[in-house]
């Protein structure tokens, strides 16, 4: 992963100030190298070095700050590099195609770049480097926009096509790589960092108080590609924007969505369970295999649960046990003994990080700046410390088990009630009874209609819900999963069908928030995180599986358990309770009450309806997670205030006040 930024302007400028303002906030993401390409869409282009460009390249290009060096331009491509594949100077970005018609900046990894490289070589392409960036650039030159659906990985890309004077922006299928944008009268600005777009904007920068209240009350934040700033948004995932020569906004772009989540589900008649297990295992092994490709040290987070243990088991076989894992030991919820059971099967390099030093208050302001927005749990800081400790041991890439629960409906309380209702409506009530009996919570069929307050008891109810969803999607053309407030989404969720609930967590709730917040603190180190369970083939296949292959005899994610049963200790495969890396909210909030409680006054002075939120002492026991969201929002607002941004007001950044004087 790296950092990218740039702009497409209405007019032309000939100074480096705007470039430098965008560059500084993304520097932590790419400490290994920097580069800039400035383009005049009327025909000229130039590449520049900065103080952090690798020495081998500085002599070959003018320095960005050299007097008179900056050409009159209306497009900028800015890159900071974190070297993972082909760490030589040949992988420098902005990367120019062999025929010099394409200039591109790229944040992410193309895991199947070796396979794509062989295809391109078969079509006559000759390569100069061993980088995946060159595969992307030459693939675009050869295949055009078909390259995006061929790639397996994650990416945020901006490129300039000299032949058509076209600027192209694209993101990966699930939005793993961040790409934020802000549209102003001066033009379109984009960056890997929210902070970069706050810093360069010379006009109004305003906090979105409605989103902030929604986050506090409903725990949802990254909705519909928005951020906590009204005018800063994320480019949609799985989308290509092509801006012709005269285009300076996304409304003027030609837009294509190149991938969608699968719409339908297979039946047990379409695919037997044994066939599904074999196919799932095959995809999973390959998803892990291609994510081991790196020219830096790769390690694995091991929590003791099924997902992370499955990744370690596959990697241990592929790497002949040359695998290093990291587990954190937390006294209150100690899962380390479960993680240790992996040693029964694989003699991996097993390392334990004990409860990390509590330095949160000392680093809170710095960490808030890293996160750039409020966040749901102080546990994120614990993970940040964990990854800093891993980085200190020379690790550049870490594999994580995130994503499996969203795709395979692993959150039982979130998914089973609706899944059970659909099974009953399909005449499979006995399957539901067997599942409930297996999980130890069997209740007689007469009570199923009220269990959790969400079960469907009859086909009539199923029809009513399907009609409701159709109405939601058809009314004014608004989808059930777009264009709603956090509170509306929260109220809607229990009414969604099972497939819609999984889409909800992939597109609205859990996954978008996790990916954004995880990127912020992980790339501040920096370290690259990879997610085998979010391989698009895993997502597509998982979402198409029959419900019966996910839930059976009291076990969630049944297909994964059976796929990994030959490869993992039974204590992991057939473990019911999983806590991940837990956090003691109540103890933390009580201990820091005199630090945090005064901060909450800032919510009231900012105009938020604090009377609806509750009192500090009451919420410690009643809803500690909501209390933390209040604290995090207040602490974030303090940082926003220190930077000069105010709720609903504007800020002018002094050193950019003349930045957009058009030439």
XYZ file of C-alpha atoms in Angstrom:
663
model
C 0.000 0.000 0.000
C 0.995 3.578 -0.556
C -0.425 7.084 -0.544
C -1.874 8.831 -3.567
C -3.313 12.288 -4.156
C -3.953 14.693 -6.972
C -6.296 17.122 -8.634
C -8.071 18.064 -11.845
C -8.483 21.851 -12.071
C -10.792 24.199 -13.937
C -7.851 26.411 -14.885
C -4.076 26.126 -14.773
C -1.509 26.857 -12.059
C 2.294 26.925 -12.118
C 3.412 26.523 -8.497
C 3.970 23.585 -6.117
C 2.029 24.827 -3.078
C -1.099 22.749 -3.679
C 0.954 19.645 -4.404
C 2.870 20.072 -1.147
C -0.332 20.579 0.840
C -1.702 17.269 -0.472
C 1.620 15.504 -0.120
C 2.398 16.124 3.529
C -0.603 14.256 5.098
C -0.011 11.123 2.984
C 3.726 10.893 3.713
C 3.379 8.416 6.621
C 1.719 5.993 4.176
C 4.786 5.891 1.948
C 8.133 6.468 3.635
C 10.239 4.756 0.951
C 9.925 7.100 -2.035
C 7.969 10.031 -3.495
C 7.139 11.294 -6.941
C 4.993 13.875 -8.726
C 3.707 14.131 -12.285
C 2.138 17.400 -13.488
C 0.100 17.460 -16.662
C -1.177 20.170 -18.931
C -4.045 18.482 -20.745
C -3.295 20.665 -23.740
C -0.204 18.546 -24.307
C 2.767 18.854 -21.915
C 3.768 16.671 -18.975
C 6.656 16.654 -16.501
C 7.810 14.459 -13.597
C 9.416 15.859 -10.453
C 11.473 14.806 -7.456
C 11.016 15.890 -3.833
C 13.350 15.757 -0.857
C 12.088 12.195 -0.222
C 12.497 10.843 -3.726
C 15.029 8.017 -3.657
C 18.548 9.351 -4.423
C 18.970 7.177 -7.517
C 16.212 9.160 -9.265
C 16.753 12.700 -7.987
C 19.413 13.540 -10.550
C 17.149 12.527 -13.435
C 14.330 15.002 -12.804
C 13.847 18.573 -11.579
C 13.040 19.210 -7.950
C 9.463 20.306 -7.289
C 10.717 23.413 -5.473
C 13.337 24.430 -8.015
C 12.661 28.006 -9.211
C 10.615 28.013 -12.385
C 10.542 24.211 -12.607
C 6.804 23.715 -12.265
C 5.019 23.757 -15.597
C 1.629 25.343 -16.111
C -0.714 22.438 -15.458
C -4.260 21.413 -14.608
C -3.701 17.797 -13.476
C -1.448 16.479 -10.712
C -0.597 12.881 -9.813
C 1.175 12.566 -6.434
C 2.564 9.375 -4.890
C 4.293 8.239 -1.692
C 5.611 4.696 -1.818
C 5.570 1.855 0.699
C 7.622 -0.777 -1.131
C 6.267 -4.332 -0.994
C 6.839 -5.833 -4.471
C 9.958 -4.963 -6.510
C 11.476 -2.612 -3.966
C 14.002 -1.247 -6.451
C 13.856 2.214 -8.002
C 12.211 0.593 -11.045
C 8.926 0.577 -9.128
C 8.925 4.367 -8.662
C 5.638 6.177 -9.176
C 4.054 7.996 -10.922
C 4.720 5.088 -13.254
C 4.974 5.663 -17.004
C 3.990 2.997 -19.517
C 6.621 1.700 -21.907
C 5.300 3.932 -24.702
C 4.928 6.879 -22.260
C 1.233 7.315 -23.055
C 0.020 6.347 -19.547
C 1.082 7.908 -16.237
C -0.391 6.228 -13.149
C -0.353 6.329 -9.362
C -1.495 3.269 -7.476
C -2.228 2.371 -3.852
C -2.783 -1.337 -3.239
C -1.580 -4.717 -4.449
C -2.481 -6.830 -7.469
C -2.132 -10.331 -6.039
C -2.511 -12.111 -9.391
C 0.009 -9.872 -11.132
C 2.213 -12.831 -12.120
C -0.635 -14.502 -13.983
C -1.626 -11.235 -15.675
C 2.000 -10.580 -16.579
C 2.185 -13.935 -18.382
C -0.992 -13.094 -20.313
C 0.411 -9.743 -21.374
C 3.733 -11.275 -22.368
C 1.742 -13.665 -24.534
C 0.300 -10.620 -26.277
C 3.762 -9.210 -26.930
C 4.240 -6.861 -23.972
C 7.849 -6.574 -22.772
C 8.374 -5.679 -19.108
C 11.145 -3.561 -17.579
C 10.391 -4.239 -13.890
C 9.139 -6.972 -11.572
C 6.403 -4.741 -10.102
C 2.659 -5.229 -10.061
C 2.317 -1.532 -10.930
C 3.787 -2.120 -14.360
C 1.344 -4.991 -14.894
C -1.516 -2.619 -14.073
C -0.235 0.128 -16.386
C 0.596 -2.141 -19.322
C -2.625 -4.052 -18.757
C -4.587 -0.817 -19.029
C -2.688 0.163 -22.152
C -3.408 -3.237 -23.708
C -6.925 -4.021 -22.407
C -8.365 -0.649 -21.400
C -11.057 -0.798 -18.732
C -11.218 -4.586 -18.966
C -8.136 -4.611 -16.721
C -10.183 -3.867 -13.606
C -12.312 -7.008 -13.742
C -9.212 -9.114 -14.461
C -7.354 -7.990 -11.342
C -7.534 -9.770 -7.987
C -6.433 -7.524 -5.163
C -7.209 -4.071 -3.855
C -6.487 -0.724 -5.398
C -7.122 2.971 -5.644
C -5.757 4.183 -8.979
C -5.494 7.512 -10.742
C -4.024 7.613 -14.224
C -3.675 9.998 -17.126
C -4.068 8.729 -20.691
C -2.083 11.062 -22.927
C -3.685 9.852 -26.149
C -7.204 10.777 -25.041
C -6.346 13.479 -22.442
C -8.469 11.396 -20.078
C -8.065 11.205 -16.281
C -9.247 7.864 -14.893
C -10.030 7.085 -11.245
C -10.855 3.546 -10.079
C -11.277 1.574 -6.842
C -11.259 -2.116 -6.025
C -14.427 -4.183 -5.779
C -14.996 -3.923 -2.019
C -13.344 -0.578 -1.329
C -10.376 -1.897 0.646
C -8.059 0.845 -0.639
C -9.333 4.314 0.365
C -9.825 7.142 -2.098
C -11.502 10.317 -0.832
C -12.472 13.316 -2.929
C -13.615 16.902 -2.560
C -15.151 19.046 -5.259
C -14.603 22.802 -5.069
C -15.019 25.725 -7.479
C -11.338 25.252 -8.320
C -11.798 21.633 -9.366
C -11.710 18.028 -8.150
C -9.215 16.935 -5.470
C -8.580 13.358 -4.341
C -6.353 11.635 -1.779
C -5.818 8.524 0.332
C -6.265 10.721 3.403
C -9.231 12.782 4.627
C -6.784 15.132 6.317
C -5.170 16.021 3.007
C -8.489 17.255 1.651
C -9.244 19.225 4.794
C -5.837 20.891 4.608
C -5.963 22.003 0.986
C -9.538 23.250 0.838
C -9.473 27.066 0.818
C -13.186 27.575 1.297
C -15.655 26.042 3.776
C -14.752 22.956 5.779
C -17.710 21.842 7.857
C -18.374 18.910 10.150
C -21.504 16.903 9.299
C -23.290 17.027 12.646
C -26.130 14.783 11.448
C -23.639 12.002 10.721
C -21.970 12.590 14.064
C -25.275 12.207 15.919
C -26.076 9.100 13.874
C -22.733 7.591 14.827
C -23.295 8.243 18.525
C -26.866 6.942 18.568
C -26.746 4.051 16.098
C -23.056 3.132 15.991
C -22.982 3.497 12.182
C -20.657 5.899 10.448
C -19.334 5.070 6.978
C -22.655 5.258 5.163
C -23.155 5.825 1.451
C -19.529 6.869 0.863
C -19.773 9.854 3.217
C -17.363 11.087 5.890
C -17.765 13.259 8.975
C -17.109 16.284 6.737
C -19.988 17.444 4.577
C -18.028 17.931 1.380
C -15.505 15.097 1.623
C -16.628 11.712 0.358
C -15.238 8.369 -0.776
C -15.247 7.366 -4.389
C -17.613 4.372 -4.662
C -16.042 0.928 -4.710
C -15.989 -1.160 -7.914
C -16.381 2.008 -9.971
C -14.455 3.692 -12.782
C -14.646 7.435 -13.412
C -13.326 8.744 -16.745
C -12.870 12.501 -16.936
C -12.408 13.773 -20.519
C -10.241 16.789 -21.313
C -12.863 19.350 -20.244
C -14.236 17.484 -17.198
C -13.413 18.831 -13.724
C -16.084 17.097 -11.603
C -17.509 13.626 -11.170
C -20.825 14.805 -12.594
C -18.990 15.395 -15.871
C -17.299 11.989 -15.799
C -18.312 8.837 -17.634
C -19.009 6.361 -14.840
C -19.032 2.560 -14.941
C -19.628 0.084 -12.137
C -17.664 -2.996 -13.187
C -18.670 -5.443 -10.416
C -21.727 -6.212 -8.306
C -22.397 -8.555 -5.410
C -24.181 -11.665 -6.707
C -27.945 -11.250 -6.772
C -29.112 -14.840 -6.299
C -28.474 -17.876 -4.148
C -27.844 -21.463 -5.207
C -30.083 -24.251 -3.988
C -28.992 -27.601 -2.604
C -30.084 -29.062 -5.952
C -27.644 -26.817 -7.805
C -24.620 -27.756 -5.703
C -24.184 -30.573 -3.219
C -22.666 -29.825 0.167
C -19.588 -31.973 -0.510
C -19.022 -30.189 -3.831
C -19.444 -26.831 -2.112
C -16.860 -27.750 0.538
C -14.294 -28.794 -2.075
C -14.842 -25.682 -4.159
C -14.752 -23.397 -1.130
C -11.520 -24.984 0.115
C -9.909 -24.654 -3.328
C -10.750 -20.948 -3.624
C -9.614 -20.291 -0.060
C -6.244 -21.995 -0.513
C -5.611 -19.951 -3.663
C -6.766 -16.719 -1.965
C -4.136 -17.271 0.732
C -1.491 -18.392 -1.773
C -1.535 -15.233 -3.866
C -1.567 -13.045 -0.735
C 1.787 -14.437 0.331
C 3.524 -12.684 -2.570
C 5.788 -9.966 -1.180
C 9.421 -8.899 -1.081
C 9.146 -8.061 2.630
C 8.476 -10.182 5.703
C 4.883 -11.458 5.993
C 3.298 -12.342 9.353
C -0.117 -13.434 10.620
C -2.488 -12.194 13.304
C -3.771 -15.178 15.268
C -6.672 -14.610 17.641
C -7.532 -18.244 18.362
C -10.687 -18.163 16.254
C -11.619 -20.143 13.167
C -10.894 -17.483 10.543
C -7.376 -16.403 11.523
C -6.415 -19.987 12.410
C -7.561 -21.175 8.967
C -5.291 -18.653 7.253
C -2.323 -19.705 9.398
C -2.992 -23.392 8.693
C -2.996 -22.837 4.936
C 0.080 -20.599 5.022
C 1.968 -23.094 7.205
C 1.421 -25.782 4.591
C 2.343 -23.506 1.698
C 5.436 -22.136 3.449
C 6.604 -25.388 5.083
C 5.863 -23.898 8.524
C 8.066 -20.841 7.889
C 5.288 -18.750 9.380
C 5.354 -16.166 12.188
C 2.141 -15.530 14.117
C 1.252 -12.886 16.700
C -1.312 -13.258 19.469
C -2.180 -10.796 22.200
C -2.827 -12.003 25.743
C -5.608 -10.095 27.548
C -6.163 -11.197 31.172
C -9.925 -10.548 31.324
C -10.709 -12.503 28.136
C -7.705 -14.688 27.541
C -7.919 -16.455 24.189
C -4.217 -17.165 23.948
C -4.645 -20.850 24.961
C -6.917 -21.358 21.941
C -4.443 -19.671 19.640
C -1.679 -21.875 21.043
C -3.484 -25.027 19.884
C -2.260 -24.276 16.359
C 1.095 -25.664 17.557
C -0.527 -29.103 17.794
C -0.499 -29.227 13.999
C 2.084 -26.711 12.808
C 5.431 -25.776 14.429
C 5.086 -22.112 13.492
C 7.050 -19.254 15.014
C 4.417 -18.498 17.657
C 4.765 -15.143 19.417
C 2.645 -13.665 22.199
C 2.272 -9.970 22.918
C 1.181 -9.479 26.494
C -1.267 -6.784 27.517
C 0.166 -3.719 25.910
C 1.117 -0.712 27.977
C -1.786 1.655 28.595
C -0.470 4.833 27.000
C -3.762 5.857 25.430
C -4.165 9.131 27.297
C -0.583 10.149 26.560
C -1.054 9.465 22.850
C -4.766 10.215 22.514
C -4.421 13.486 20.569
C -1.853 11.963 18.233
C -3.988 8.866 17.720
C -7.116 10.936 17.008
C -5.136 12.660 14.257
C -4.172 9.240 12.885
C -7.813 8.060 12.870
C -9.071 11.324 11.269
C -12.647 10.637 12.455
C -14.359 9.319 15.625
C -14.019 5.561 16.110
C -16.094 2.904 17.825
C -13.688 1.463 20.421
C -10.410 2.166 22.244
C -9.575 -1.396 21.254
C -8.458 0.082 17.943
C -5.625 1.756 19.812
C -4.692 -1.642 21.283
C -4.555 -3.059 17.741
C -2.489 -0.063 16.680
C 0.004 -0.790 19.444
C -0.001 -4.464 18.496
C 0.866 -3.670 14.891
C 3.543 -1.203 15.904
C 5.112 -3.989 17.967
C 4.899 -6.347 14.984
C 6.398 -3.715 12.686
C 9.285 -3.248 15.127
C 10.185 -6.887 14.511
C 10.671 -6.241 10.794
C 7.255 -7.262 9.445
C 5.953 -5.386 6.405
C 2.721 -7.272 5.659
C 0.215 -8.944 7.983
C -2.620 -11.318 7.035
C -5.920 -11.012 8.902
C -9.122 -13.064 9.153
C -11.476 -10.109 8.693
C -14.442 -10.500 6.351
C -15.383 -14.115 6.980
C -18.229 -13.322 9.362
C -19.890 -10.846 7.016
C -19.817 -13.226 4.042
C -20.621 -16.489 5.863
C -23.115 -14.964 8.335
C -20.916 -15.700 11.315
C -22.565 -13.181 13.646
C -25.275 -15.501 14.914
C -27.447 -12.937 16.693
C -27.350 -10.701 13.609
C -28.120 -13.345 10.983
C -29.745 -16.475 12.418
C -33.171 -15.023 13.286
C -33.856 -13.983 9.693
C -32.172 -17.073 8.237
C -34.344 -19.268 10.477
C -37.473 -17.452 9.360
C -36.676 -18.012 5.696
C -35.954 -21.682 6.298
C -39.296 -22.075 8.066
C -41.085 -20.279 5.259
C -39.488 -22.754 2.836
C -40.815 -25.712 4.831
C -37.532 -26.457 6.593
C -38.688 -25.877 10.158
C -37.120 -29.146 11.251
C -33.722 -27.816 10.159
C -34.320 -24.762 12.349
C -35.295 -26.922 15.320
C -32.183 -29.065 14.903
C -30.018 -25.948 14.773
C -31.584 -24.445 17.892
C -31.316 -27.739 19.719
C -27.638 -28.007 18.728
C -26.818 -24.567 20.036
C -28.524 -25.338 23.318
C -31.333 -22.805 23.011
C -34.097 -24.969 21.566
C -37.608 -23.680 22.166
C -40.866 -25.242 21.064
C -42.135 -24.238 17.594
C -44.953 -22.164 19.100
C -42.364 -19.743 20.483
C -40.312 -19.369 17.313
C -42.464 -16.515 16.049
C -41.382 -14.317 18.952
C -37.801 -15.504 19.483
C -35.551 -12.411 19.172
C -38.622 -10.539 17.959
C -37.619 -11.244 14.368
C -38.619 -14.754 13.291
C -40.921 -15.334 10.415
C -43.546 -17.887 11.395
C -45.470 -18.277 8.152
C -45.223 -17.833 4.425
C -47.566 -14.866 4.753
C -44.982 -13.010 6.800
C -42.301 -13.848 4.238
C -44.466 -12.424 1.474
C -45.121 -9.276 3.520
C -41.394 -8.679 4.035
C -40.592 -9.284 0.372
C -43.310 -6.768 -0.566
C -41.909 -4.293 1.960
C -38.430 -4.584 0.437
C -39.843 -4.132 -3.051
C -41.631 -0.976 -1.906
C -38.470 0.336 -0.278
C -36.449 -0.230 -3.439
C -39.087 1.122 -5.773
C -40.250 4.220 -3.924
C -38.623 7.126 -5.669
C -36.000 4.758 -7.039
C -34.282 4.561 -3.646
C -32.667 1.273 -2.694
C -33.235 -0.195 0.741
C -29.464 -0.031 1.283
C -28.674 3.496 0.127
C -29.507 7.052 1.023
C -30.617 6.656 4.647
C -29.524 8.055 7.962
C -27.747 5.863 10.494
C -30.886 5.766 12.614
C -33.019 4.728 9.623
C -30.599 1.966 8.705
C -30.632 0.702 12.282
C -34.445 0.558 12.308
C -34.552 -1.077 8.875
C -32.124 -3.912 9.577
C -34.490 -6.364 11.368
C -36.919 -6.123 8.451
C -34.368 -7.038 5.789
C -34.276 -10.461 4.190
C -31.294 -12.685 5.010
C -29.417 -11.881 1.793
C -30.062 -8.177 2.315
C -28.678 -8.403 5.846
C -25.404 -9.794 4.540
C -25.243 -7.046 1.911
C -25.988 -4.542 4.651
C -22.909 -5.561 6.617
C -20.757 -5.664 3.481
C -21.944 -2.338 2.076
C -23.319 -0.252 4.954
C -22.350 -1.257 8.477
C -19.478 -3.440 9.604
C -17.154 -3.851 6.634
C -16.988 -0.243 5.321
C -16.274 1.040 8.830
C -13.694 -1.659 9.552
C -11.824 -1.136 6.284
C -11.663 2.637 6.637
C -10.632 2.759 10.294
C -8.211 -0.140 9.866
C -6.524 1.589 6.933
C -6.069 4.809 8.889
C -4.156 3.348 11.816
C -2.383 0.544 9.950
C -0.967 2.772 7.230
C 0.111 5.353 9.799
C 2.740 2.796 10.917
C 2.882 1.862 7.926
C 2.014 -1.802 7.468
C 0.006 -3.516 4.778
C -2.889 -5.739 5.838
C -4.290 -8.452 3.586
C -7.668 -10.179 3.813
C -7.997 -13.616 2.161
C -11.684 -13.842 3.123
C -12.310 -10.684 1.070
C -10.946 -12.199 -2.118
C -13.782 -11.381 -4.517
C -14.129 -15.082 -5.422
C -14.651 -15.923 -1.748
C -17.287 -13.203 -1.489
C -19.117 -14.238 -4.655
C -19.181 -17.926 -3.769
C -20.001 -17.360 -0.104
C -22.984 -15.132 -0.872
C -24.420 -17.710 -3.270
C -24.341 -20.628 -0.824
C -27.630 -22.078 0.465
C -28.471 -21.101 4.035
C -28.242 -24.772 5.049
C -24.516 -24.754 4.178
C -23.893 -21.859 6.575
C -25.965 -22.984 9.584
C -26.179 -26.621 10.674
C -26.783 -28.435 13.975
C -26.023 -25.364 16.061
C -22.871 -24.355 14.155
C -22.363 -21.126 12.238
C -20.041 -20.963 9.181
C -20.491 -24.695 8.821
C -18.944 -24.875 5.349
C -15.709 -23.274 6.585
C -15.562 -25.666 9.538
C -15.890 -28.688 7.253
C -13.449 -27.264 4.699
C -10.796 -26.756 7.390
C -11.560 -29.811 9.525
C -8.681 -31.810 7.970
C -6.276 -28.920 8.560
C -7.000 -27.612 12.068
C -7.211 -28.961 15.624
C -10.756 -29.894 16.644
C -10.569 -27.400 19.524
C -10.535 -24.592 16.945
C -12.852 -26.065 14.313
C -15.594 -26.949 16.790
C -15.326 -23.964 19.078
C -18.582 -22.097 19.711
C -17.604 -18.878 21.473
C -15.191 -16.432 19.879
C -14.178 -13.050 21.265
C -11.410 -11.892 18.911
C -9.184 -9.332 20.586
C -11.623 -8.168 23.324
C -11.668 -4.932 25.279
C -12.808 -4.160 28.844
C -14.976 -1.094 28.160
C -16.418 -0.665 31.644
C -13.054 -0.781 33.410
C -11.468 1.570 30.879
C -14.260 4.154 30.980
C -14.520 4.083 34.757
C -10.766 4.491 35.190
C -10.658 7.468 32.807
C -13.905 9.081 33.905
C -12.270 12.257 35.179
C -10.358 12.578 31.912
C -13.269 11.931 29.562
C -16.371 13.293 31.296
C -15.346 16.983 31.046
C -14.693 16.448 27.328
C -18.372 15.592 26.791
C -19.285 19.222 27.432
C -17.891 19.891 23.979
C -20.801 17.930 22.470
C -23.283 20.325 24.031
C -21.370 23.441 23.028
C -21.175 22.082 19.484
C -24.957 21.972 19.280
C -25.428 18.214 19.505
C -28.554 16.957 21.337
C -26.707 15.597 24.370
C -29.956 15.301 26.360
C -30.772 12.289 24.144
C -27.489 10.493 24.742
C -27.529 9.766 28.486
C -25.279 10.479 31.481
C -21.702 9.249 31.782
C -22.125 7.223 34.983
C -25.381 5.608 33.816
C -23.961 4.606 30.435
C -20.868 2.880 31.897
C -23.073 -0.055 32.854
C -26.028 0.438 30.535
C -24.318 1.089 27.188
C -20.535 1.510 27.489
C -19.995 1.312 23.723
C -22.328 4.269 23.165
C -20.540 6.128 25.947
C -17.235 5.568 24.188
C -18.692 6.849 20.906
C -19.641 10.031 22.769
C -16.128 10.316 24.199
C -14.475 9.638 20.858
C -16.664 12.226 19.123
C -15.847 14.829 21.772
C -12.106 14.119 21.588
C -12.218 14.295 17.794
C -14.067 17.610 17.897
C -11.312 18.942 20.147
C -8.750 18.050 17.507
C -10.910 19.527 14.756
C -11.144 22.731 16.788
C -7.357 22.839 17.244
C -6.946 22.591 13.467
C -9.208 25.583 12.952
C -12.274 23.789 11.597
C -15.582 24.618 13.290
C -19.032 23.062 13.144
C -20.896 24.528 10.212
C -18.310 27.267 9.716
C -15.506 27.782 7.255
C -11.766 27.932 7.534
C -9.231 29.452 5.208
C -5.844 27.810 5.159
C -3.363 30.722 5.144
C -0.571 29.142 3.129
C -3.044 28.211 0.382
C -4.928 31.489 0.226
C -3.376 32.248 -3.173
C -3.087 28.624 -4.199
C -5.758 28.607 -6.861
C -5.001 31.816 -8.658
C -5.527 30.632 -12.208
C -2.829 31.110 -14.797
